[in-house]
PDB file of C-alpha atoms in Angstrom:
ATOM      1  CA  MET A   1     -14.343  20.540  -4.983  1.00 42.00           C
ATOM      2  CA  ALA A   2     -11.878  19.351  -7.607  1.00 51.00           C
ATOM      3  CA  ASP A   3     -11.512  15.665  -8.389  1.00 89.00           C
ATOM      4  CA  VAL A   4      -8.834  14.169  -6.154  1.00 93.00           C
ATOM      5  CA  LEU A   5      -7.335  11.555  -8.491  1.00 94.00           C
ATOM      6  CA  PRO A   6      -5.626  13.879 -11.028  1.00 95.00           C
ATOM      7  CA  LEU A   7      -3.926  15.619  -8.084  1.00 96.00           C
ATOM      8  CA  VAL A   8      -2.881  12.254  -6.632  1.00 97.00           C
ATOM      9  CA  GLU A   9      -1.452  11.089  -9.952  1.00 97.00           C
ATOM     10  CA  ALA A  10       0.461  14.367 -10.323  1.00 97.00           C
ATOM     11  CA  ARG A  11       1.954  13.895  -6.836  1.00 97.00           C
ATOM     12  CA  LEU A  12       2.993  10.320  -7.700  1.00 97.00           C
ATOM     13  CA  ARG A  13       4.631  11.495 -10.943  1.00 97.00           C
ATOM     14  CA  THR A  14       6.472  14.270  -9.115  1.00 96.00           C
ATOM     15  CA  ALA A  15       7.827  11.852  -6.498  1.00 96.00           C
ATOM     16  CA  LEU A  16       8.395   8.709  -8.587  1.00 97.00           C
ATOM     17  CA  GLY A  17       8.717   9.865 -12.215  1.00 96.00           C
ATOM     18  CA  GLU A  18       6.679   8.707 -15.182  1.00 97.00           C
ATOM     19  CA  PRO A  19       4.895   5.361 -14.831  1.00 97.00           C
ATOM     20  CA  ASP A  20       5.936   2.799 -17.430  1.00 95.00           C
ATOM     21  CA  ALA A  21       2.763   0.710 -17.069  1.00 93.00           C
ATOM     22  CA  ARG A  22      -0.702   0.906 -15.549  1.00 93.00           C
ATOM     23  CA  ALA A  23      -3.555  -1.511 -15.068  1.00 92.00           C
ATOM     24  CA  ALA A  24      -7.126  -1.007 -13.892  1.00 91.00           C
ATOM     25  CA  VAL A  25      -9.348  -3.296 -11.857  1.00 87.00           C
ATOM     26  CA  THR A  26     -13.019  -2.752 -11.073  1.00 86.00           C
ATOM     27  CA  PHE A  27     -14.819  -4.619  -8.301  1.00 81.00           C
ATOM     28  CA  LEU A  28     -18.578  -4.944  -7.953  1.00 77.00           C
ATOM     29  CA  GLY A  29     -19.802  -2.194  -5.657  1.00 72.00           C
ATOM     30  CA  ALA A  30     -16.535  -0.256  -5.725  1.00 77.00           C
ATOM     31  CA  ASP A  31     -14.900   2.425  -7.836  1.00 84.00           C
ATOM     32  CA  ARG A  32     -12.220   1.525 -10.340  1.00 90.00           C
ATOM     33  CA  VAL A  33      -8.689   1.187  -8.939  1.00 94.00           C
ATOM     34  CA  GLU A  34      -5.590   1.610 -11.064  1.00 95.00           C
ATOM     35  CA  VAL A  35      -2.094   0.399 -10.228  1.00 96.00           C
ATOM     36  CA  LEU A  36       0.808   2.354 -11.706  1.00 97.00           C
ATOM     37  CA  ARG A  37       4.299   0.878 -12.085  1.00 97.00           C
ATOM     38  CA  PHE A  38       7.428   2.999 -11.746  1.00 97.00           C
ATOM     39  CA  HIS A  39      11.074   1.970 -12.250  1.00 95.00           C
ATOM     40  CA  GLU A  40      13.985   3.569 -10.413  1.00 92.00           C
ATOM     41  CA  GLY A  41      17.217   1.672 -11.074  1.00 93.00           C
ATOM     42  CA  ASP A  42      16.654  -1.906  -9.915  1.00 94.00           C
ATOM     43  CA  ILE A  43      13.645  -0.908  -7.759  1.00 96.00           C
ATOM     44  CA  VAL A  44      10.099  -1.353  -9.052  1.00 97.00           C
ATOM     45  CA  ARG A  45       7.379   0.602  -7.312  1.00 97.00           C
ATOM     46  CA  TYR A  46       3.666  -0.119  -7.592  1.00 97.00           C
ATOM     47  CA  ALA A  47       1.267   2.638  -6.504  1.00 98.00           C
ATOM     48  CA  THR A  48      -2.510   2.494  -6.348  1.00 97.00           C
ATOM     49  CA  LEU A  49      -4.653   5.253  -7.817  1.00 96.00           C
ATOM     50  CA  GLY A  50      -8.319   5.334  -6.863  1.00 94.00           C
ATOM     51  CA  MET A  51      -8.394   4.415  -3.182  1.00 94.00           C
ATOM     52  CA  SER A  52      -8.280   8.116  -2.214  1.00 94.00           C
ATOM     53  CA  ALA A  53     -11.273   9.124  -4.373  1.00 91.00           C
ATOM     54  CA  GLN A  54     -13.525   8.613  -1.339  1.00 89.00           C
ATOM     55  CA  PRO A  55     -12.652   9.084   2.339  1.00 91.00           C
ATOM     56  CA  MET A  56     -12.373   5.915   4.408  1.00 90.00           C
ATOM     57  CA  THR A  57     -15.160   5.507   6.940  1.00 82.00           C
ATOM     58  CA  ASP A  58     -15.061   3.829  10.330  1.00 73.00           C
ATOM     59  CA  PRO A  59     -17.228   0.703   9.993  1.00 67.00           C
ATOM     60  CA  ALA A  60     -18.887   1.576  13.324  1.00 69.00           C
ATOM     61  CA  ALA A  61     -20.003   5.007  12.078  1.00 67.00           C
ATOM     62  CA  MET A  62     -23.739   5.492  11.727  1.00 66.00           C
ATOM     63  CA  LEU A  63     -23.437   7.823   8.735  1.00 68.00           C
ATOM     64  CA  VAL A  64     -20.934   7.903   5.875  1.00 68.00           C
ATOM     65  CA  ASP A  65     -19.368  11.329   5.405  1.00 70.00           C
ATOM     66  CA  PRO A  66     -18.676  11.880   1.681  1.00 73.00           C
ATOM     67  CA  VAL A  67     -16.139  14.653   2.380  1.00 80.00           C
ATOM     68  CA  GLU A  68     -14.295  14.207   5.676  1.00 84.00           C
ATOM     69  CA  GLY A  69     -12.255  11.195   6.683  1.00 86.00           C
ATOM     70  CA  PRO A  70      -8.813   9.728   6.011  1.00 93.00           C
ATOM     71  CA  ARG A  71      -7.712   9.223   2.414  1.00 95.00           C
ATOM     72  CA  ALA A  72      -4.794   7.084   1.253  1.00 96.00           C
ATOM     73  CA  GLU A  73      -3.058   5.316  -1.594  1.00 97.00           C
ATOM     74  CA  LEU A  74      -0.736   2.306  -1.274  1.00 98.00           C
ATOM     75  CA  VAL A  75       2.884   2.035  -2.457  1.00 98.00           C
ATOM     76  CA  LEU A  76       4.853  -1.225  -2.702  1.00 97.00           C
ATOM     77  CA  SER A  77       8.586  -1.242  -3.541  1.00 97.00           C
ATOM     78  CA  VAL A  78      10.478  -4.397  -4.598  1.00 97.00           C
ATOM     79  CA  ARG A  79      13.715  -5.294  -6.355  1.00 95.00           C
ATOM     80  CA  GLY A  80      12.999  -5.930 -10.017  1.00 92.00           C
ATOM     81  CA  GLY A  81      13.957  -8.992 -12.021  1.00 87.00           C
ATOM     82  CA  LEU A  82      13.999 -11.425  -9.079  1.00 87.00           C
ATOM     83  CA  ALA A  83      10.356 -12.573  -9.244  1.00 89.00           C
ATOM     84  CA  ASP A  84       7.215 -12.064 -11.330  1.00 92.00           C
ATOM     85  CA  THR A  85       6.138  -9.133  -9.170  1.00 92.00           C
ATOM     86  CA  ASP A  86       3.957  -7.591 -11.904  1.00 92.00           C
ATOM     87  CA  LYS A  87       1.322 -10.134 -10.847  1.00 93.00           C
ATOM     88  CA  VAL A  88       0.906  -8.074  -7.643  1.00 94.00           C
ATOM     89  CA  LEU A  89      -1.398  -5.688  -9.530  1.00 92.00           C
ATOM     90  CA  ARG A  90      -4.641  -7.481  -8.693  1.00 91.00           C
ATOM     91  CA  PRO A  91      -3.793  -8.121  -5.004  1.00 94.00           C
ATOM     92  CA  LEU A  92      -2.832  -4.444  -4.634  1.00 95.00           C
ATOM     93  CA  ALA A  93      -6.097  -3.365  -6.236  1.00 93.00           C
ATOM     94  CA  VAL A  94      -7.981  -5.679  -3.837  1.00 91.00           C
ATOM     95  CA  LEU A  95      -6.254  -4.033  -0.872  1.00 94.00           C
ATOM     96  CA  ALA A  96      -6.982  -0.557  -2.254  1.00 94.00           C
ATOM     97  CA  ALA A  97     -10.668  -1.418  -2.712  1.00 91.00           C
ATOM     98  CA  SER A  98     -11.033  -2.857   0.811  1.00 90.00           C
ATOM     99  CA  PRO A  99     -12.151   0.449   2.415  1.00 90.00           C
ATOM    100  CA  GLN A 100     -15.106   0.628  -0.012  1.00 86.00           C
ATOM    101  CA  VAL A 101     -15.887  -3.088  -0.149  1.00 84.00           C
ATOM    102  CA  GLU A 102     -15.286  -4.080   3.479  1.00 84.00           C
ATOM    103  CA  GLY A 103     -15.613  -0.728   5.253  1.00 84.00           C
ATOM    104  CA  VAL A 104     -12.128  -0.800   6.773  1.00 86.00           C
ATOM    105  CA  VAL A 105      -9.869   2.152   7.527  1.00 91.00           C
ATOM    106  CA  VAL A 106      -6.324   1.410   6.346  1.00 94.00           C
ATOM    107  CA  ALA A 107      -3.789   3.048   8.672  1.00 94.00           C
ATOM    108  CA  PRO A 108      -0.118   2.656   9.648  1.00 96.00           C
ATOM    109  CA  GLY A 109       0.479  -0.434  11.778  1.00 96.00           C
ATOM    110  CA  ALA A 110      -2.355  -2.400  10.162  1.00 95.00           C
ATOM    111  CA  SER A 111      -1.910  -5.811   8.573  1.00 95.00           C
ATOM    112  CA  LEU A 112      -3.622  -6.482   5.254  1.00 94.00           C
ATOM    113  CA  ASP A 113      -3.953 -10.023   3.923  1.00 94.00           C
ATOM    114  CA  VAL A 114      -4.778 -11.015   0.350  1.00 91.00           C
ATOM    115  CA  GLY A 115      -5.443 -14.694   1.130  1.00 91.00           C
ATOM    116  CA  GLY A 116      -2.745 -15.992  -1.215  1.00 94.00           C
ATOM    117  CA  PRO A 117       0.734 -15.124  -2.485  1.00 95.00           C
ATOM    118  CA  LEU A 118       1.217 -11.478  -3.462  1.00 95.00           C
ATOM    119  CA  TRP A 119       2.713 -12.774  -6.750  1.00 95.00           C
ATOM    120  CA  PRO A 120       3.456 -16.306  -8.038  1.00 94.00           C
ATOM    121  CA  GLY A 121       5.820 -18.090  -5.663  1.00 93.00           C
ATOM    122  CA  ALA A 122       5.918 -15.171  -3.197  1.00 95.00           C
ATOM    123  CA  PRO A 123       6.564 -16.109   0.447  1.00 95.00           C
ATOM    124  CA  PHE A 124       4.194 -13.268   1.418  1.00 96.00           C
ATOM    125  CA  SER A 125       0.404 -13.159   1.550  1.00 94.00           C
ATOM    126  CA  SER A 126       0.105 -10.089   3.744  1.00 96.00           C
ATOM    127  CA  VAL A 127       1.643  -6.663   4.174  1.00 97.00           C
ATOM    128  CA  LEU A 128       2.348  -4.324   7.049  1.00 97.00           C
ATOM    129  CA  VAL A 129       1.177  -0.754   6.450  1.00 97.00           C
ATOM    130  CA  ALA A 130       4.096   1.554   7.308  1.00 96.00           C
ATOM    131  CA  GLU A 131       4.197   5.246   8.208  1.00 95.00           C
ATOM    132  CA  PRO A 132       3.761   7.658   5.267  1.00 94.00           C
ATOM    133  CA  GLY A 133       5.839  10.678   4.359  1.00 82.00           C
ATOM    134  CA  GLY A 134       9.160   9.210   3.337  1.00 86.00           C
ATOM    135  CA  LEU A 135       8.870   8.362  -0.332  1.00 91.00           C
ATOM    136  CA  VAL A 136       5.807  10.388  -1.369  1.00 96.00           C
ATOM    137  CA  GLU A 137       4.730  13.406   0.677  1.00 95.00           C
ATOM    138  CA  ASP A 138       1.134  13.751   1.834  1.00 95.00           C
ATOM    139  CA  LEU A 139      -1.085  15.642  -0.591  1.00 95.00           C
ATOM    140  CA  ALA A 140      -3.019  18.460   1.100  1.00 94.00           C
ATOM    141  CA  LEU A 141      -6.587  18.937  -0.143  1.00 93.00           C
ATOM    142  CA  ASP A 142      -8.981  21.856   0.257  1.00 90.00           C
ATOM    143  CA  GLU A 143     -10.659  22.053   3.669  1.00 88.00           C
ATOM    144  CA  PRO A 144     -12.488  20.230   5.147  1.00 89.00           C
ATOM    145  CA  ARG A 145     -11.017  17.209   3.313  1.00 90.00           C
ATOM    146  CA  ASP A 146      -8.178  15.265   4.947  1.00 92.00           C
ATOM    147  CA  PRO A 147      -4.872  15.016   3.076  1.00 95.00           C
ATOM    148  CA  VAL A 148      -4.100  11.980   0.936  1.00 96.00           C
ATOM    149  CA  ARG A 149      -1.432   9.853   2.599  1.00 97.00           C
ATOM    150  CA  PHE A 150       0.784   7.521   0.575  1.00 98.00           C
ATOM    151  CA  LEU A 151       1.185   4.413   2.714  1.00 98.00           C
ATOM    152  CA  PRO A 152       4.199   2.149   2.095  1.00 97.00           C
ATOM    153  CA  LEU A 153       3.456  -1.580   2.204  1.00 98.00           C
ATOM    154  CA  LEU A 154       6.018  -3.989   3.682  1.00 97.00           C
ATOM    155  CA  PRO A 155       5.501  -7.653   2.665  1.00 97.00           C
ATOM    156  CA  MET A 156       5.272 -10.087   5.600  1.00 97.00           C
ATOM    157  CA  THR A 157       5.714 -13.846   5.698  1.00 96.00           C
ATOM    158  CA  ALA A 158       3.036 -15.870   7.517  1.00 94.00           C
ATOM    159  CA  ASN A 159       5.347 -16.244  10.537  1.00 95.00           C
ATOM    160  CA  GLU A 160       6.051 -12.513  10.626  1.00 96.00           C
ATOM    161  CA  ALA A 161       2.336 -11.704  10.384  1.00 96.00           C
ATOM    162  CA  ALA A 162       1.557 -14.074  13.274  1.00 95.00           C
ATOM    163  CA  TRP A 163       4.421 -12.628  15.359  1.00 96.00           C
ATOM    164  CA  LYS A 164       3.227  -9.081  14.602  1.00 96.00           C
ATOM    165  CA  ARG A 165      -0.281  -9.933  15.881  1.00 95.00           C
ATOM    166  CA  VAL A 166       1.243 -10.855  19.257  1.00 96.00           C
ATOM    167  CA  HIS A 167       4.058  -8.309  19.584  1.00 96.00           C
ATOM    168  CA  GLY A 168       2.876  -5.384  17.443  1.00 96.00           C
ATOM    169  CA  ALA A 169       4.012  -3.575  14.319  1.00 96.00           C
ATOM    170  CA  GLN A 170       6.767  -1.577  16.030  1.00 96.00           C
ATOM    171  CA  ALA A 171       8.393  -4.723  17.451  1.00 96.00           C
ATOM    172  CA  LEU A 172       8.383  -6.391  14.025  1.00 96.00           C
ATOM    173  CA  GLN A 173       9.895  -3.329  12.366  1.00 96.00           C
ATOM    174  CA  GLU A 174      12.614  -3.240  15.036  1.00 95.00           C
ATOM    175  CA  ARG A 175      13.310  -6.942  14.415  1.00 95.00           C
ATOM    176  CA  TRP A 176      13.659  -6.260  10.681  1.00 96.00           C
ATOM    177  CA  LEU A 177      15.965  -3.325  11.374  1.00 95.00           C
ATOM    178  CA  THR A 178      18.276  -5.152  13.807  1.00 95.00           C
ATOM    179  CA  SER A 179      18.494  -8.128  11.418  1.00 94.00           C
ATOM    180  CA  GLY A 180      19.325  -5.907   8.434  1.00 95.00           C
ATOM    181  CA  THR A 181      16.356  -7.323   6.512  1.00 95.00           C
ATOM    182  CA  ASP A 182      16.065  -6.233   2.881  1.00 96.00           C
ATOM    183  CA  LEU A 183      12.315  -5.586   2.780  1.00 96.00           C
ATOM    184  CA  ARG A 184      12.489  -5.005  -0.985  1.00 96.00           C
ATOM    185  CA  ASP A 185      13.769  -8.529  -1.690  1.00 96.00           C
ATOM    186  CA  PRO A 186      10.779 -10.298  -3.302  1.00 95.00           C
ATOM    187  CA  SER A 187      12.035 -13.745  -2.230  1.00 93.00           C
ATOM    188  CA  ARG A 188      13.487 -13.024   1.194  1.00 94.00           C
ATOM    189  CA  ARG A 189      13.054 -15.428   4.082  1.00 93.00           C
ATOM    190  CA  SER A 190      11.311 -14.650   7.357  1.00 94.00           C
ATOM    191  CA  VAL A 191      13.337 -12.676   9.881  1.00 91.00           C
ATOM    192  CA  PRO A 192      14.454 -14.781  12.920  1.00 89.00           C
ATOM    193  CA  LEU A 193      11.645 -14.460  15.472  1.00 84.00           C
ATOM    194  CA  ASP A 194      12.864 -16.478  18.485  1.00 77.00           C
TER     195      ASP A 194
END
């Protein structure tokens, strides 16, 4: 079976253009994760490359299947020039390594927390994993491997993350939508939650 990562990078380039920067992070006990940066007008997109090299495994599974299982990469989009968002590289790499390091399966509707601001001064320390398929199409792989899904990340304030735990991801997304929240604003305030 062909290596997955060159195919993933080709899909990212097709959907987002040429990356203008890339950084690599390696964690003890995990494969190397790269983060690629793409510019499109005033939008900066950060995409992980490396998370999909291995399928994610349910932590309750008795055996780890090296072939079958969900595969994903993460994509974060923010407005450029409003904050030092390039410092998000390491937190993104941490999130991308979490399936290998912590044995978690990252899926739409999940909350991921980095334990500190996503970038200096950011009002966000966690993200909501959104549904894939909008920005970057799934990448089909040879059977029996699952396709690689490109999961958008939506930054959440601490209040939004707490509200989401009680009411669910769909309710939070509806709240953002009805409030006209600009989820790409790197310094936005929490949506009204009362």
